[in-house]
Amino acid sequence: GTGVPGHITSGGGGGGTGGNNTNKGWGGDGGHGVVVVRYELPQIQTKAATGGNISFFLGKTIHTFVTSGSFVAPSSFNKDIEYVVIGGGGGGGGDRAGGGGSGALVTGTRTCSGPFTSTVQIGLGGDGGYDAGGGVEGNTGTSTTINIPGGTLTAPGGGGGGGSTTNSSSGDGQNGASGGGTSRYNPSPGQSPEPTRGLATHPSGNPGGLAYNGNDPFDGGGGGGGTGGAGGDAPTGGVGGAGGEGTQLPSTFRDAKSGVGFPGPAGGFYVAGGGGGGAWAPGPGGAGKSGGGAGGNSTVFNAGEAHSAYDSSGSGGGGGGGYPGVNSRGGRGGSGIVLIAYPS
């Protein structure tokens, strides 16, 4: 007789057989081997609306607006959306000047049913202050808005940093969503009194920092306020004050592939920080936070000009540095951004 073969693709052995001197038996063939590979099929992800740059993360569809546009939802749209709206940052002032304050940060959730078309207006960062010899305060950033069902969301812009009182500026930090820092001042007879810090006009904001005046060369501007903290006061020794901390984005939007957000105290994905204050050379300008611009001085960066904030950060620009005869322009504030997420 013949033994029973192993099952195909089982890897099992064939059966044996009996026999005698007259009838020879044949054993069964072994079963073929098998390789099984298991993997998870990707989740089918779809967009339920159009507008902005669309990506998928943690089961959510995310629309990112870095320029103005429209979010368009059809009649089939019925979603709980999560949003982040950030205003434009303020510009830094000129000449040992204050850093710009951050734009406002507005977050939340809302249930929205289509059809509807929402207009997205991205706020611009304020220009940095500039004068031949420094002195003009930075400009306030503009508001970011989106009109979704249930009411328009508005994130105002940050306040500009104060410019040196040696020229045409009061030295005051400008009020805004977060306030701008003050510039160095000249308390000599007939000159301006000590400037006042820019105040926060939005619940998400914080005030700017104060300048230090040491009668040349030991002065520096205060840092701009951020959504996570007030702008730093300038220390002694001609050093600019640091910008205020920003805020980490909600976990929904912490996608490393998105390129949105900047380093902060607890890792990445921080936005809306303050710009650093400018300093008299050779002291360093104050650090900008969460994409905010660092303050300048004449030996560190391009003849006293400060760093501008990064686009789509909502952070403030750095204050201009100072040196005799140097034009010390403040840095521009960062533009705002809108993020919208819903289940894919």
XYZ file of C-alpha atoms in Angstrom, residues 15-336:
322
model
C 2.227 8.644 6.316
C 4.203 5.429 6.407
C 3.024 2.105 4.931
C 3.401 -1.565 5.548
C 4.781 -4.234 3.162
C 6.029 -7.805 2.713
C 8.412 -9.713 0.478
C 5.883 -9.769 -2.336
C 4.275 -6.294 -2.148
C 6.511 -3.316 -1.489
C 4.944 -0.326 0.324
C 5.565 3.353 -0.493
C 5.557 6.063 2.153
C 3.469 9.212 1.586
C 5.130 12.446 0.438
C 5.668 15.180 3.024
C 3.540 18.298 2.745
C 5.003 21.438 1.150
C 6.252 24.170 3.470
C 4.591 27.573 3.746
C 5.518 31.169 4.615
C 2.799 33.459 6.042
C 3.336 37.228 6.164
C 0.912 39.347 8.182
C 0.578 43.098 8.015
C -2.049 45.715 8.719
C -3.805 47.328 5.799
C -3.633 51.125 5.939
C -6.746 52.845 7.167
C -8.676 54.427 4.371
C -8.478 58.155 5.033
C -10.667 60.646 3.283
C -11.254 64.354 3.279
C -14.769 65.565 3.938
C -14.039 69.187 2.987
C -11.583 71.182 0.891
C -9.198 74.062 1.549
C -5.629 74.610 2.725
C -2.973 71.907 2.855
C -4.612 68.582 3.748
C -2.890 65.841 5.776
C -3.871 62.853 7.932
C -2.694 62.150 11.463
C -3.964 59.893 14.272
C -7.249 59.195 12.495
C -7.917 62.875 11.818
C -8.039 64.924 8.644
C -6.161 68.210 9.125
C -6.491 71.361 7.011
C -3.570 73.783 7.433
C -3.917 77.365 6.217
C -0.686 79.362 6.029
C -2.168 81.799 3.509
C -5.684 83.167 3.200
C -8.242 80.939 1.493
C -11.556 79.111 1.955
C -12.657 76.055 3.921
C -15.527 74.513 1.938
C -17.808 71.849 3.460
C -20.494 70.060 1.379
C -24.010 69.165 2.538
C -22.755 65.732 3.700
C -20.389 67.362 6.210
C -21.427 66.852 9.856
C -18.327 66.820 12.027
C -16.960 67.831 15.392
C -14.039 70.023 14.384
C -11.025 71.068 16.452
C -9.379 74.367 15.586
C -6.323 76.514 16.257
C -6.315 80.180 15.156
C -3.196 82.345 15.665
C -2.791 86.061 14.892
C 0.250 87.772 13.384
C 3.136 88.648 15.699
C 4.296 92.196 16.400
C 7.468 93.666 14.897
C 10.476 94.599 17.012
C 11.446 98.228 17.565
C 14.630 99.968 16.399
C 17.863 100.765 18.347
C 18.361 98.791 21.603
C 14.671 98.205 21.288
C 11.879 96.030 22.580
C 10.900 92.712 21.014
C 7.472 92.245 19.453
C 4.649 90.432 21.232
C 2.959 87.291 19.959
C -0.385 87.080 18.222
C -3.335 85.596 20.102
C -3.893 81.822 20.311
C -7.520 80.665 20.020
C -8.325 76.940 20.373
C -11.476 74.887 20.836
C -14.009 72.503 19.301
C -17.314 73.017 17.546
C -19.922 70.848 15.779
C -20.454 72.068 12.211
C -22.920 70.910 9.555
C -22.673 71.708 5.842
C -23.007 73.075 3.403
C -20.940 76.161 4.196
C -17.920 78.105 2.959
C -15.656 79.689 5.559
C -13.349 82.524 4.599
C -9.906 82.235 6.207
C -7.919 85.455 6.585
C -4.352 84.935 7.796
C -2.925 87.800 9.843
C 0.396 89.304 8.804
C 3.319 89.981 11.101
C 4.031 93.621 11.891
C 7.003 95.335 10.261
C 10.030 96.065 12.404
C 10.764 99.648 13.434
C 13.392 101.544 11.514
C 14.942 104.995 11.483
C 18.306 106.413 10.401
C 19.945 105.856 13.759
C 17.077 103.770 15.168
C 14.097 104.740 17.206
C 10.774 103.919 15.556
C 8.600 101.379 17.345
C 7.613 98.093 15.718
C 4.210 97.667 14.118
C 1.403 95.593 15.574
C 0.501 92.335 13.788
C -2.894 91.911 12.134
C -5.746 89.578 13.101
C -6.374 86.074 11.794
C -10.072 85.200 11.298
C -12.292 82.332 10.113
C -16.079 82.523 9.922
C -17.290 79.003 10.728
C -20.907 78.108 11.689
C -21.629 79.300 15.208
C -19.641 82.521 14.917
C -16.429 84.032 13.607
C -13.178 83.116 15.351
C -10.709 85.996 15.686
C -7.110 85.959 16.919
C -5.748 89.551 17.164
C -2.154 90.468 16.369
C 0.679 91.069 18.830
C 1.983 94.467 19.902
C 5.112 96.027 18.407
C 8.253 96.576 20.440
C 9.187 100.065 21.609
C 11.878 102.048 19.751
C 14.678 104.073 21.322
C 13.623 107.423 22.812
C 16.694 109.104 21.306
C 14.668 109.628 18.126
C 10.981 109.782 17.250
C 9.662 107.007 19.518
C 8.265 107.153 23.044
C 10.018 103.874 23.845
C 6.742 102.353 25.027
C 5.943 98.764 24.140
C 2.798 98.591 22.021
C -0.320 96.948 23.409
C -1.541 93.870 21.538
C -2.675 90.283 21.998
C 0.673 90.023 23.810
C 2.463 93.278 24.548
C 5.750 94.475 23.071
C 8.831 95.104 25.201
C 10.117 98.613 25.927
C 13.255 100.170 24.470
C 16.209 101.785 26.186
C 15.489 105.344 27.242
C 17.307 108.544 27.952
C 16.319 110.134 31.286
C 18.304 113.323 30.728
C 16.501 116.676 31.247
C 13.983 117.281 28.512
C 13.974 113.648 27.395
C 11.237 111.055 27.699
C 10.565 109.371 31.051
C 10.965 105.636 31.465
C 8.752 103.854 28.916
C 5.907 101.534 29.860
C 5.640 97.878 28.878
C 3.093 96.821 26.278
C 0.028 95.199 27.821
C -1.865 92.096 26.713
C -5.305 92.814 25.258
C -6.319 89.143 24.776
C -6.813 86.406 27.411
C -4.178 84.200 25.757
C -1.497 86.921 25.917
C 1.064 88.336 28.333
C 2.810 91.732 28.755
C 6.196 92.720 27.355
C 9.379 93.183 29.372
C 11.142 96.361 30.506
C 14.357 97.799 29.092
C 17.479 98.498 31.110
C 19.095 101.899 30.785
C 22.685 102.248 31.927
C 23.684 105.373 30.007
C 25.605 103.889 27.033
C 26.873 101.329 26.504
C 24.996 99.280 29.073
C 21.434 99.230 27.837
C 19.093 96.736 26.204
C 15.449 96.342 25.236
C 12.816 94.207 26.930
C 11.467 91.015 25.382
C 8.019 90.771 23.825
C 5.295 88.825 25.590
C 4.221 85.349 24.470
C 1.153 83.200 24.979
C 3.052 81.103 27.541
C 4.708 83.874 29.551
C 5.639 87.543 29.887
C 8.568 89.074 28.059
C 11.789 89.145 30.034
C 13.202 92.365 31.483
C 16.627 93.313 30.141
C 19.387 92.478 32.647
C 22.403 94.651 33.290
C 25.437 94.729 31.017
C 23.849 95.641 27.703
C 21.929 92.391 27.193
C 18.458 92.211 25.655
C 15.560 90.607 27.509
C 14.303 87.224 26.292
C 10.938 86.855 24.625
C 8.070 85.263 26.526
C 7.466 81.545 26.061
C 4.935 80.308 23.528
C 2.367 77.497 23.813
C 2.525 73.867 22.655
C -0.097 72.922 20.086
C -2.848 70.454 21.104
C -1.814 66.810 20.558
C -4.097 66.519 17.515
C -1.763 68.792 15.571
C 1.656 67.454 16.693
C 2.477 65.753 13.417
C 6.237 65.756 12.793
C 5.616 65.709 9.027
C 3.567 68.902 9.098
C 6.433 71.299 9.785
C 4.171 73.346 12.074
C 5.578 74.543 15.403
C 8.998 75.132 16.950
C 11.111 73.879 19.886
C 10.009 74.749 23.410
C 10.386 73.690 27.053
C 8.642 70.303 26.592
C 9.848 69.381 23.110
C 8.440 70.645 19.823
C 5.270 72.120 18.321
C 5.373 75.483 20.130
C 3.875 78.630 18.601
C 3.122 82.261 19.493
C 6.199 83.291 21.498
C 7.759 86.710 22.033
C 10.677 88.334 20.220
C 13.923 89.103 22.070
C 15.023 92.625 22.989
C 17.943 94.323 21.210
C 21.250 95.130 22.927
C 24.144 97.522 22.723
C 27.255 95.785 21.349
C 28.943 93.604 22.371
C 26.191 92.194 24.589
C 23.908 89.594 22.968
C 20.353 90.303 21.951
C 17.596 88.504 23.841
C 16.451 85.074 22.635
C 13.234 84.793 20.669
C 10.860 82.012 21.724
C 8.702 79.543 19.757
C 9.837 80.821 16.376
C 10.216 84.428 17.550
C 13.108 86.590 16.359
C 16.220 87.146 18.445
C 17.260 90.682 19.326
C 20.187 92.194 17.434
C 23.428 94.000 18.162
C 26.052 95.365 15.819
C 28.587 92.575 16.260
C 26.255 89.572 16.064
C 23.939 90.017 13.121
C 24.152 92.357 10.139
C 25.011 95.696 11.719
C 22.443 95.678 14.500
C 19.452 94.356 12.613
C 17.376 91.875 14.552
C 16.062 88.524 13.409
C 12.537 88.275 12.078
C 10.136 85.648 13.410
C 9.399 82.550 11.346
C 6.384 82.540 9.053
C 3.251 80.843 10.394
C 4.509 81.064 13.989
C 2.472 84.044 15.212
C 5.581 85.032 17.182
C 7.168 88.447 17.660
C 10.155 89.914 15.839
C 13.388 90.775 17.635
C 14.304 94.313 18.705
C 17.110 96.090 16.847
C 20.553 96.368 18.426
C 22.628 99.484 18.794
C 25.998 101.008 17.948
C 26.983 104.582 17.075
C 26.033 105.413 13.525
C 24.435 102.020 12.865
C 20.931 101.692 11.425
C 19.316 99.103 13.693
C 16.132 97.757 12.168
C 13.750 95.602 14.204
C 12.694 92.162 13.008
C 9.335 91.453 11.399
C 6.705 89.486 13.306
C 5.647 86.024 12.122
C 2.433 85.557 10.156
C -0.474 83.647 11.695
